[in-house]
Amino acid sequence: MLTGLYFGSFNPIHIGHLALANYITAYTDVDEVWFVVSPQNPFKQREQLLDDQQRLHLVNIALRDFPKFRSSNIEFSMPKPSYTIDTLAYLREKFPTHDFTLIMGEDNLVNFHKWKNADLILKDYSLTVYPRPNCTKTEMHNHPKVKLIDAPKIEISSSFIRQSIAEGRNVQFFVPEAVWKYIDEMNFYKKR
């Protein structure tokens, strides 16, 4: 079984994340997608993040009707900031019968060489890469462990959703209905 690891802050999870995961399980050899909620991306500032457990809860709400998707809080108990190479080592130990591929946007592929132990990741794992707008092609695009997929480009971002909510705009159709209800009920991302 090939498991796609979709790392992210999911701050908040939105329909673009779900549409992409659906595309990957329907059109590639990936059997299931695990949404790995990252407590801290080394390239992002901590204060931008909603509480870890709240983001995980939003992911769980979004995934509850999709048997090919599951959430993972595996990085919550790991040292911060979390690095993909360390998470992969832990997952390989915990799930030795799984084959993993990393799901990432083309924009991340451009900077992949800057990741901690990028060469070791590519030695043992493949990358399933979805298109992002305005990305320059690099030598990484031709790497044998990189599988570029032709998923539709979905230009929805969590930062757009957060900013829109802070501005008092209605973005309920950009997130799953149950996620929107919880965000609204909890007053997440609204200006204080």
XYZ file of N, CA and C in Angstrom:
576
model
N 0.838 -1.191 0.000
C 0.000 0.000 0.000
C 0.875 1.244 0.000
N 0.584 2.151 -0.912
C 1.347 3.401 -0.986
C 0.566 4.503 -0.281
N 1.195 5.086 0.719
C 0.578 6.136 1.526
C 1.217 7.470 1.197
N 0.393 8.430 0.811
C 0.866 9.781 0.565
C 0.868 10.571 1.855
N 1.975 11.182 2.166
C 2.095 12.030 3.360
C 1.974 13.479 2.937
N 0.894 14.083 3.358
C 0.597 15.470 2.996
C 0.860 16.315 4.233
N 2.057 16.866 4.314
C 2.452 17.680 5.463
C 1.899 19.087 5.307
N 1.506 19.689 6.410
C 1.074 21.075 6.331
C 0.616 21.609 7.668
N 0.498 22.923 7.714
C -0.044 23.584 8.900
C -1.554 23.400 8.953
N -2.177 23.352 7.768
C -3.641 23.246 7.664
C -4.288 24.278 8.593
N -3.967 25.540 8.309
C -4.319 26.658 9.183
C -5.202 27.680 8.473
N -6.440 27.296 8.059
C -7.143 26.031 8.270
C -7.087 25.134 7.030
N -7.532 23.884 7.209
C -7.724 22.992 6.072
C -8.833 23.580 5.202
N -8.708 23.410 3.871
C -9.737 23.973 2.975
C -10.032 22.995 1.845
N -10.981 23.357 0.995
C -11.421 22.437 -0.056
C -10.318 22.142 -1.068
N -9.371 23.036 -1.219
C -8.248 22.772 -2.111
C -7.420 21.590 -1.632
N -7.182 21.499 -0.317
C -6.450 20.357 0.241
C -7.185 19.055 -0.061
N -8.494 19.077 0.158
C -9.291 17.856 -0.031
C -9.392 17.477 -1.506
N -9.572 18.466 -2.366
C -9.666 18.188 -3.802
C -8.358 17.584 -4.307
N -7.236 18.094 -3.842
C -5.945 17.565 -4.257
C -5.764 16.133 -3.766
N -6.072 15.875 -2.496
C -5.944 14.520 -1.956
C -6.850 13.553 -2.707
N -8.051 14.008 -3.050
C -8.974 13.181 -3.825
C -8.387 12.872 -5.195
N -7.836 13.877 -5.854
C -7.220 13.670 -7.162
C -6.102 12.627 -7.060
N -5.267 12.766 -6.046
C -4.119 11.875 -5.898
C -4.564 10.426 -5.699
N -5.599 10.190 -4.877
C -6.041 8.811 -4.662
C -6.828 8.277 -5.855
N -7.398 9.147 -6.655
C -8.188 8.708 -7.814
C -7.349 8.543 -9.079
N -6.275 9.326 -9.237
C -5.536 9.364 -10.505
C -4.083 8.904 -10.434
N -3.597 8.544 -9.252
C -2.216 8.074 -9.147
C -2.219 6.711 -8.446
N -1.038 6.179 -8.212
C -0.940 4.886 -7.523
C -0.948 5.022 -6.000
N -1.220 6.222 -5.487
C -1.317 6.438 -4.043
C -2.678 5.904 -3.565
N -2.633 5.020 -2.554
C -3.855 4.374 -2.059
C -4.581 5.192 -1.000
N -3.827 5.927 -0.207
C -4.427 6.710 0.873
C -3.556 7.931 1.135
N -4.159 8.941 1.749
C -3.429 10.169 2.081
C -3.555 10.430 3.571
N -2.410 10.620 4.207
C -2.372 11.019 5.611
C -2.040 12.508 5.668
N -2.925 13.275 6.293
C -2.709 14.704 6.495
C -1.896 14.857 7.782
N -0.608 15.147 7.631
C 0.291 15.258 8.781
C 0.290 16.715 9.226
N -0.384 16.971 10.343
C -0.508 18.339 10.849
C 0.801 18.712 11.529
N 1.449 19.735 10.987
C 2.758 20.157 11.488
C 2.593 21.224 12.561
N 3.214 20.996 13.717
C 3.111 22.012 14.759
C 3.907 23.263 14.439
N 5.002 23.111 13.731
C 5.795 24.279 13.382
C 6.633 23.978 12.153
N 6.364 24.694 11.091
C 7.177 24.600 9.887
C 8.420 25.451 10.127
N 9.621 24.905 9.893
C 10.832 25.697 10.134
C 10.888 26.991 9.325
N 10.101 27.084 8.248
C 10.125 28.278 7.403
C 8.988 29.252 7.730
N 8.167 28.949 8.752
C 7.041 29.830 9.097
C 7.159 30.291 10.541
N 6.551 31.435 10.807
C 6.572 31.980 12.154
C 5.489 31.330 13.003
N 5.820 31.011 14.230
C 4.914 30.307 15.151
C 3.637 31.114 15.432
N 3.742 32.413 15.569
C 2.565 33.198 15.984
C 1.457 33.233 14.934
N 1.730 32.810 13.717
C 0.706 32.777 12.682
C -0.240 31.585 12.847
N 0.125 30.625 13.702
C -0.607 29.368 13.770
C -1.704 29.364 14.821
N -2.854 28.801 14.436
C -3.891 28.452 15.397
C -3.328 27.319 16.250
N -3.828 27.147 17.452
C -3.388 26.090 18.347
C -3.334 24.733 17.629
N -2.303 23.937 17.927
C -2.103 22.639 17.273
C -3.340 21.747 17.347
N -3.895 21.605 18.537
C -5.048 20.710 18.715
C -6.276 21.217 17.957
N -6.431 22.523 17.865
C -7.565 23.080 17.117
C -7.418 22.813 15.622
N -6.195 22.957 15.097
C -5.978 22.667 13.666
C -6.196 21.190 13.386
N -5.723 20.325 14.293
C -5.949 18.885 14.151
C -7.446 18.584 14.183
N -8.165 19.235 15.073
C -9.616 19.034 15.160
C -10.295 19.444 13.851
N -9.899 20.559 13.282
C -10.474 20.994 12.002
C -10.185 19.972 10.897
N -8.972 19.414 10.897
C -8.634 18.381 9.904
C -9.513 17.150 10.119
N -9.671 16.730 11.368
C -10.511 15.559 11.662
C -11.955 15.777 11.235
N -12.467 16.975 11.454
C -13.832 17.299 11.013
C -13.920 17.168 9.494
N -12.929 17.692 8.803
C -12.939 17.694 7.336
C -12.827 16.289 6.750
N -12.113 15.393 7.425
C -11.814 14.073 6.867
C -12.783 12.977 7.282
N -13.687 13.259 8.181
C -14.453 12.181 8.802
C -15.287 11.327 7.845
N -15.643 11.836 6.689
C -16.453 11.055 5.747
C -15.635 10.454 4.602
N -14.310 10.473 4.707
C -13.466 10.022 3.606
C -12.534 8.914 4.082
N -12.865 7.658 3.810
C -12.073 6.543 4.345
C -10.635 6.467 3.822
N -10.339 7.087 2.684
C -8.966 7.049 2.161
C -8.082 8.139 2.758
N -8.660 8.986 3.599
C -7.906 10.077 4.221
C -7.881 9.864 5.732
N -6.757 10.228 6.336
C -6.691 10.230 7.802
C -5.745 11.323 8.251
N -5.918 11.729 9.483
C -5.034 12.754 10.036
C -3.923 12.085 10.832
N -2.854 12.831 11.027
C -1.757 12.361 11.866
C -1.227 13.531 12.684
N -1.084 13.295 13.966
C -0.481 14.298 14.856
C 0.909 13.839 15.295
N 1.523 12.987 14.492
C 2.788 12.355 14.846
C 3.877 13.374 15.203
N 3.824 14.546 14.574
C 4.872 15.547 14.837
C 4.642 16.315 16.139
N 3.471 16.177 16.746
C 3.182 16.926 17.971
C 4.122 16.524 19.109
N 4.541 15.268 19.110
C 5.390 14.782 20.206
C 6.873 14.776 19.845
N 7.191 15.299 18.687
C 8.590 15.325 18.245
C 9.223 16.681 18.563
N 10.562 16.741 18.595
C 11.225 18.025 18.871
C 10.825 19.092 17.849
N 10.770 20.339 18.308
C 10.419 21.460 17.436
C 11.681 22.258 17.119
N 11.812 22.805 15.934
C 10.889 22.618 14.818
C 10.993 21.210 14.249
N 9.922 20.772 13.605
C 9.903 19.420 13.061
C 10.524 19.412 11.667
N 11.321 18.390 11.421
C 11.951 18.213 10.109
C 11.433 16.926 9.490
N 11.161 16.983 8.205
C 10.566 15.862 7.489
C 11.394 14.592 7.632
N 12.708 14.687 7.555
C 13.558 13.504 7.640
C 13.355 12.768 8.962
N 13.183 13.508 10.050
C 12.979 12.892 11.364
C 11.606 12.234 11.445
N 10.604 12.891 10.894
C 9.253 12.330 10.891
C 9.207 11.051 10.062
N 9.881 11.054 8.916
C 9.912 9.861 8.066
C 10.574 8.681 8.783
N 11.649 8.943 9.495
C 12.330 7.873 10.238
C 11.386 7.294 11.294
N 10.672 8.147 11.973
C 9.730 7.704 13.004
C 8.584 6.900 12.386
N 8.042 7.388 11.262
C 6.937 6.686 10.594
C 7.390 5.332 10.056
N 8.582 5.267 9.518
C 9.097 3.994 8.983
C 9.221 2.964 10.104
N 9.663 3.433 11.281
C 9.792 2.530 12.426
C 8.420 2.071 12.924
N 7.471 2.992 12.960
C 6.138 2.691 13.500
C 5.272 1.911 12.505
N 5.463 2.141 11.205
C 4.650 1.499 10.166
C 5.568 0.834 9.131
N 6.272 -0.234 9.519
C 7.280 -0.820 8.628
C 6.714 -1.428 7.344
N 5.431 -1.736 7.312
C 4.853 -2.347 6.105
C 4.331 -1.318 5.113
N 4.372 -0.045 5.455
C 3.890 1.006 4.562
C 5.010 1.520 3.660
N 4.640 1.832 2.440
C 5.510 2.603 1.553
C 4.980 4.025 1.559
N 5.872 4.998 1.694
C 5.453 6.393 1.786
C 5.968 7.201 0.614
N 5.155 8.153 0.187
C 5.569 9.172 -0.762
C 5.195 10.518 -0.163
N 6.014 11.518 -0.377
C 5.711 12.853 0.132
C 4.917 13.611 -0.922
N 3.831 14.214 -0.500
C 3.012 15.039 -1.382
C 3.430 16.489 -1.150
N 3.777 17.172 -2.216
C 4.181 18.570 -2.055
C 3.846 19.379 -3.300
N 3.721 20.660 -3.106
C 3.507 21.570 -4.220
C 4.805 21.830 -4.954
N 4.665 22.158 -6.220
C 5.825 22.433 -7.064
C 6.672 23.568 -6.492
N 6.044 24.504 -5.796
C 6.777 25.609 -5.173
C 7.747 25.095 -4.103
N 7.393 24.009 -3.414
C 8.302 23.413 -2.434
C 9.423 22.628 -3.100
N 9.143 22.067 -4.266
C 10.170 21.314 -4.982
C 11.349 22.219 -5.348
N 11.061 23.451 -5.696
C 12.102 24.405 -6.089
C 13.121 24.597 -4.958
N 12.640 24.553 -3.710
C 13.523 24.762 -2.553
C 13.865 23.470 -1.820
N 13.525 22.343 -2.415
C 13.709 21.063 -1.722
C 15.173 20.829 -1.317
N 16.106 21.290 -2.120
C 17.527 21.099 -1.808
C 17.934 21.753 -0.481
N 17.120 22.697 0.024
C 17.408 23.377 1.290
C 16.887 22.595 2.498
N 16.084 21.551 2.258
C 15.532 20.771 3.358
C 16.642 20.001 4.064
N 16.453 19.767 5.347
C 17.410 18.976 6.117
C 17.485 17.565 5.516
N 18.676 17.129 5.160
C 18.933 15.798 4.608
C 18.080 15.469 3.383
N 17.946 16.433 2.499
C 17.140 16.243 1.282
C 17.615 15.039 0.474
N 18.935 14.843 0.418
C 19.473 13.715 -0.357
C 19.064 12.370 0.240
N 19.007 12.277 1.567
C 18.562 11.038 2.213
C 17.080 10.787 1.987
N 16.290 11.848 1.994
C 14.856 11.698 1.713
C 14.685 11.104 0.323
N 15.390 11.659 -0.654
C 15.253 11.182 -2.032
C 15.832 9.783 -2.235
N 16.721 9.375 -1.369
C 17.268 8.023 -1.473
C 16.199 6.983 -1.145
N 15.364 7.282 -0.151
C 14.420 6.286 0.365
C 12.950 6.532 0.028
N 12.630 7.727 -0.454
C 11.218 8.070 -0.677
C 11.045 8.769 -2.016
N 9.826 8.672 -2.527
C 9.492 9.416 -3.740
C 8.746 10.690 -3.353
N 8.677 11.618 -4.293
C 7.930 12.858 -4.103
C 6.815 12.892 -5.138
N 5.594 13.076 -4.684
C 4.451 13.266 -5.570
C 4.189 14.766 -5.589
N 4.414 15.391 -6.727
C 4.442 16.854 -6.805
C 3.283 17.361 -7.658
N 2.481 18.251 -7.056
C 1.357 18.841 -7.779
C 1.720 20.241 -8.266
N 1.115 20.667 -9.394
C 1.490 21.956 -9.987
C 1.040 23.144 -9.140
N 1.880 24.160 -9.164
C 1.564 25.439 -8.519
C 1.847 26.530 -9.542
N 1.123 27.645 -9.465
C 1.331 28.699 -10.463
C 2.714 29.345 -10.366
N 3.208 29.766 -11.514
C 4.440 30.566 -11.614
C 5.678 29.897 -11.030
N 5.818 28.595 -11.229
C 7.004 27.892 -10.732
C 8.012 27.713 -11.857
N 9.248 27.999 -11.523
C 10.335 27.812 -12.471
C 10.776 26.358 -12.430
N 11.010 25.786 -13.600
C 11.503 24.401 -13.671
C 12.962 24.366 -13.232
N 13.295 23.346 -12.449
C 14.665 23.162 -11.985
C 15.112 21.744 -12.329
N 16.358 21.429 -11.998
C 16.836 20.066 -12.246
C 16.072 19.042 -11.419
N 15.479 19.486 -10.302
C 14.687 18.573 -9.460
C 13.477 18.015 -10.208
N 12.966 18.778 -11.164
C 11.795 18.318 -11.919
C 12.086 17.031 -12.692
N 13.362 16.781 -12.988
C 13.750 15.596 -13.757
C 14.325 14.471 -12.895
N 14.295 14.644 -11.585
C 14.847 13.622 -10.692
C 14.001 12.350 -10.794
N 14.639 11.178 -10.820
C 13.878 9.931 -10.967
C 12.900 9.641 -9.824
N 13.101 10.222 -8.650
C 12.193 9.992 -7.523
C 11.059 11.016 -7.467
N 11.032 11.942 -8.427
C 9.998 12.984 -8.466
C 8.940 12.600 -9.490
N 7.701 12.503 -9.020
C 6.583 12.207 -9.917
C 5.707 13.455 -10.005
N 5.777 14.116 -11.154
C 4.945 15.298 -11.368
C 3.567 14.836 -11.812
N 2.540 15.319 -11.140
C 1.173 14.918 -11.492
C 0.456 16.098 -12.132
N -0.547 15.789 -12.906
C -1.259 16.806 -13.671
C -2.562 17.211 -12.980
N -2.491 17.412 -11.683
C -3.688 17.797 -10.918
C -4.113 19.208 -11.315
N -5.407 19.494 -11.239
C -5.857 20.866 -11.506
C -5.210 21.837 -10.518
N -4.873 23.016 -10.999
C -4.309 24.043 -10.117
C -5.457 24.677 -9.331
N -5.318 24.629 -8.021
C -6.339 25.192 -7.135
C -5.685 26.330 -6.379
N -6.096 27.532 -6.707
C -5.428 28.697 -6.123
C -6.187 29.221 -4.911
N -6.384 28.339 -3.956
C -6.968 28.716 -2.663
C -5.863 28.499 -1.643
N -5.705 29.433 -0.735
C -4.683 29.256 0.299
C -5.295 29.508 1.671
N -4.682 28.899 2.666
C -5.120 29.128 4.038
C -4.931 30.586 4.431
N -3.864 31.210 3.938
C -3.632 32.623 4.283
C -4.731 33.507 3.695
N -5.208 33.193 2.482
C -6.340 33.927 1.896
C -7.580 33.784 2.782
N -7.835 32.582 3.262
C -9.010 32.343 4.107
C -8.875 33.104 5.425
N -7.707 33.038 6.055
C -7.501 33.754 7.317
C -7.672 35.254 7.135
N -7.063 35.792 6.087
C -7.153 37.231 5.842
C -8.592 37.645 5.571
N -9.286 36.859 4.777
C -10.680 37.176 4.443
C -11.562 37.181 5.679
N -11.373 36.192 6.556
C -12.169 36.150 7.798
C -11.844 37.359 8.661
N -10.555 37.709 8.748
C -10.147 38.886 9.536
C -10.776 40.165 8.992
N -11.013 40.204 7.667
C -11.645 41.366 7.034
C -13.165 41.311 7.088
N -13.714 40.262 7.702
C -15.161 40.144 7.835
C -15.865 39.616 6.592
N -15.122 38.982 5.714
C -15.710 38.445 4.485
C -16.188 37.008 4.705
N -17.184 36.615 3.932
C -17.735 35.268 4.025
C -16.982 34.357 3.057
N -16.276 33.373 3.597
C -15.540 32.410 2.772
C -16.002 30.981 3.067
N -17.262 30.836 3.429
C -17.749 29.531 3.864
C -17.663 28.453 2.795
N -17.650 28.815 1.522
C -17.594 27.793 0.479
C -16.159 27.390 0.130
N -15.178 27.974 0.812
C -13.781 27.625 0.591
C -13.298 26.530 1.544
N -14.116 26.219 2.535
C -13.784 25.165 3.495
C -14.977 24.221 3.605
N -14.764 22.971 4.049
C -15.901 22.076 4.247
C -16.916 22.694 5.217
N -18.181 22.384 5.005
C -19.257 23.016 5.783
C -19.053 22.881 7.288
N -18.731 21.681 7.760
C -18.557 21.476 9.202
C -17.351 22.262 9.729
N -16.322 22.407 8.906
C -15.143 23.194 9.291
C -15.532 24.662 9.414
N -16.309 25.154 8.438
C -16.750 26.544 8.490
C -17.574 26.817 9.745
N -18.486 25.919 10.061
C -19.337 26.107 11.251
C -18.487 26.203 12.510
N -17.478 25.348 12.611
C -16.629 25.359 13.799
C -15.770 26.623 13.847
N -15.188 27.020 12.727
C -14.399 28.254 12.673
C -15.247 29.446 13.091
N -16.468 29.511 12.562
C -17.366 30.630 12.857
C -17.791 30.617 14.331
N -18.144 29.441 14.815
C -18.581 29.294 16.207
C -17.476 29.677 17.190
N -16.235 29.321 16.860
C -15.105 29.586 17.749
C -14.473 30.961 17.507
N -14.988 31.702 16.500
C -14.451 33.028 16.163
C -12.974 32.981 15.781
N -12.561 31.877 15.159
C -11.176 31.772 14.716
C -10.884 32.766 13.606
N -9.698 33.314 13.634
C -9.143 34.200 12.604
C -9.820 35.568 12.521
N -10.801 35.842 13.366
C -11.439 37.160 13.354
C -10.546 38.155 14.064
N -10.632 39.415 13.652
C -9.856 40.456 14.329
C -10.364 40.596 15.736
N -9.470 40.755 16.649
C -9.835 40.882 18.069
C -10.072 42.328 18.421
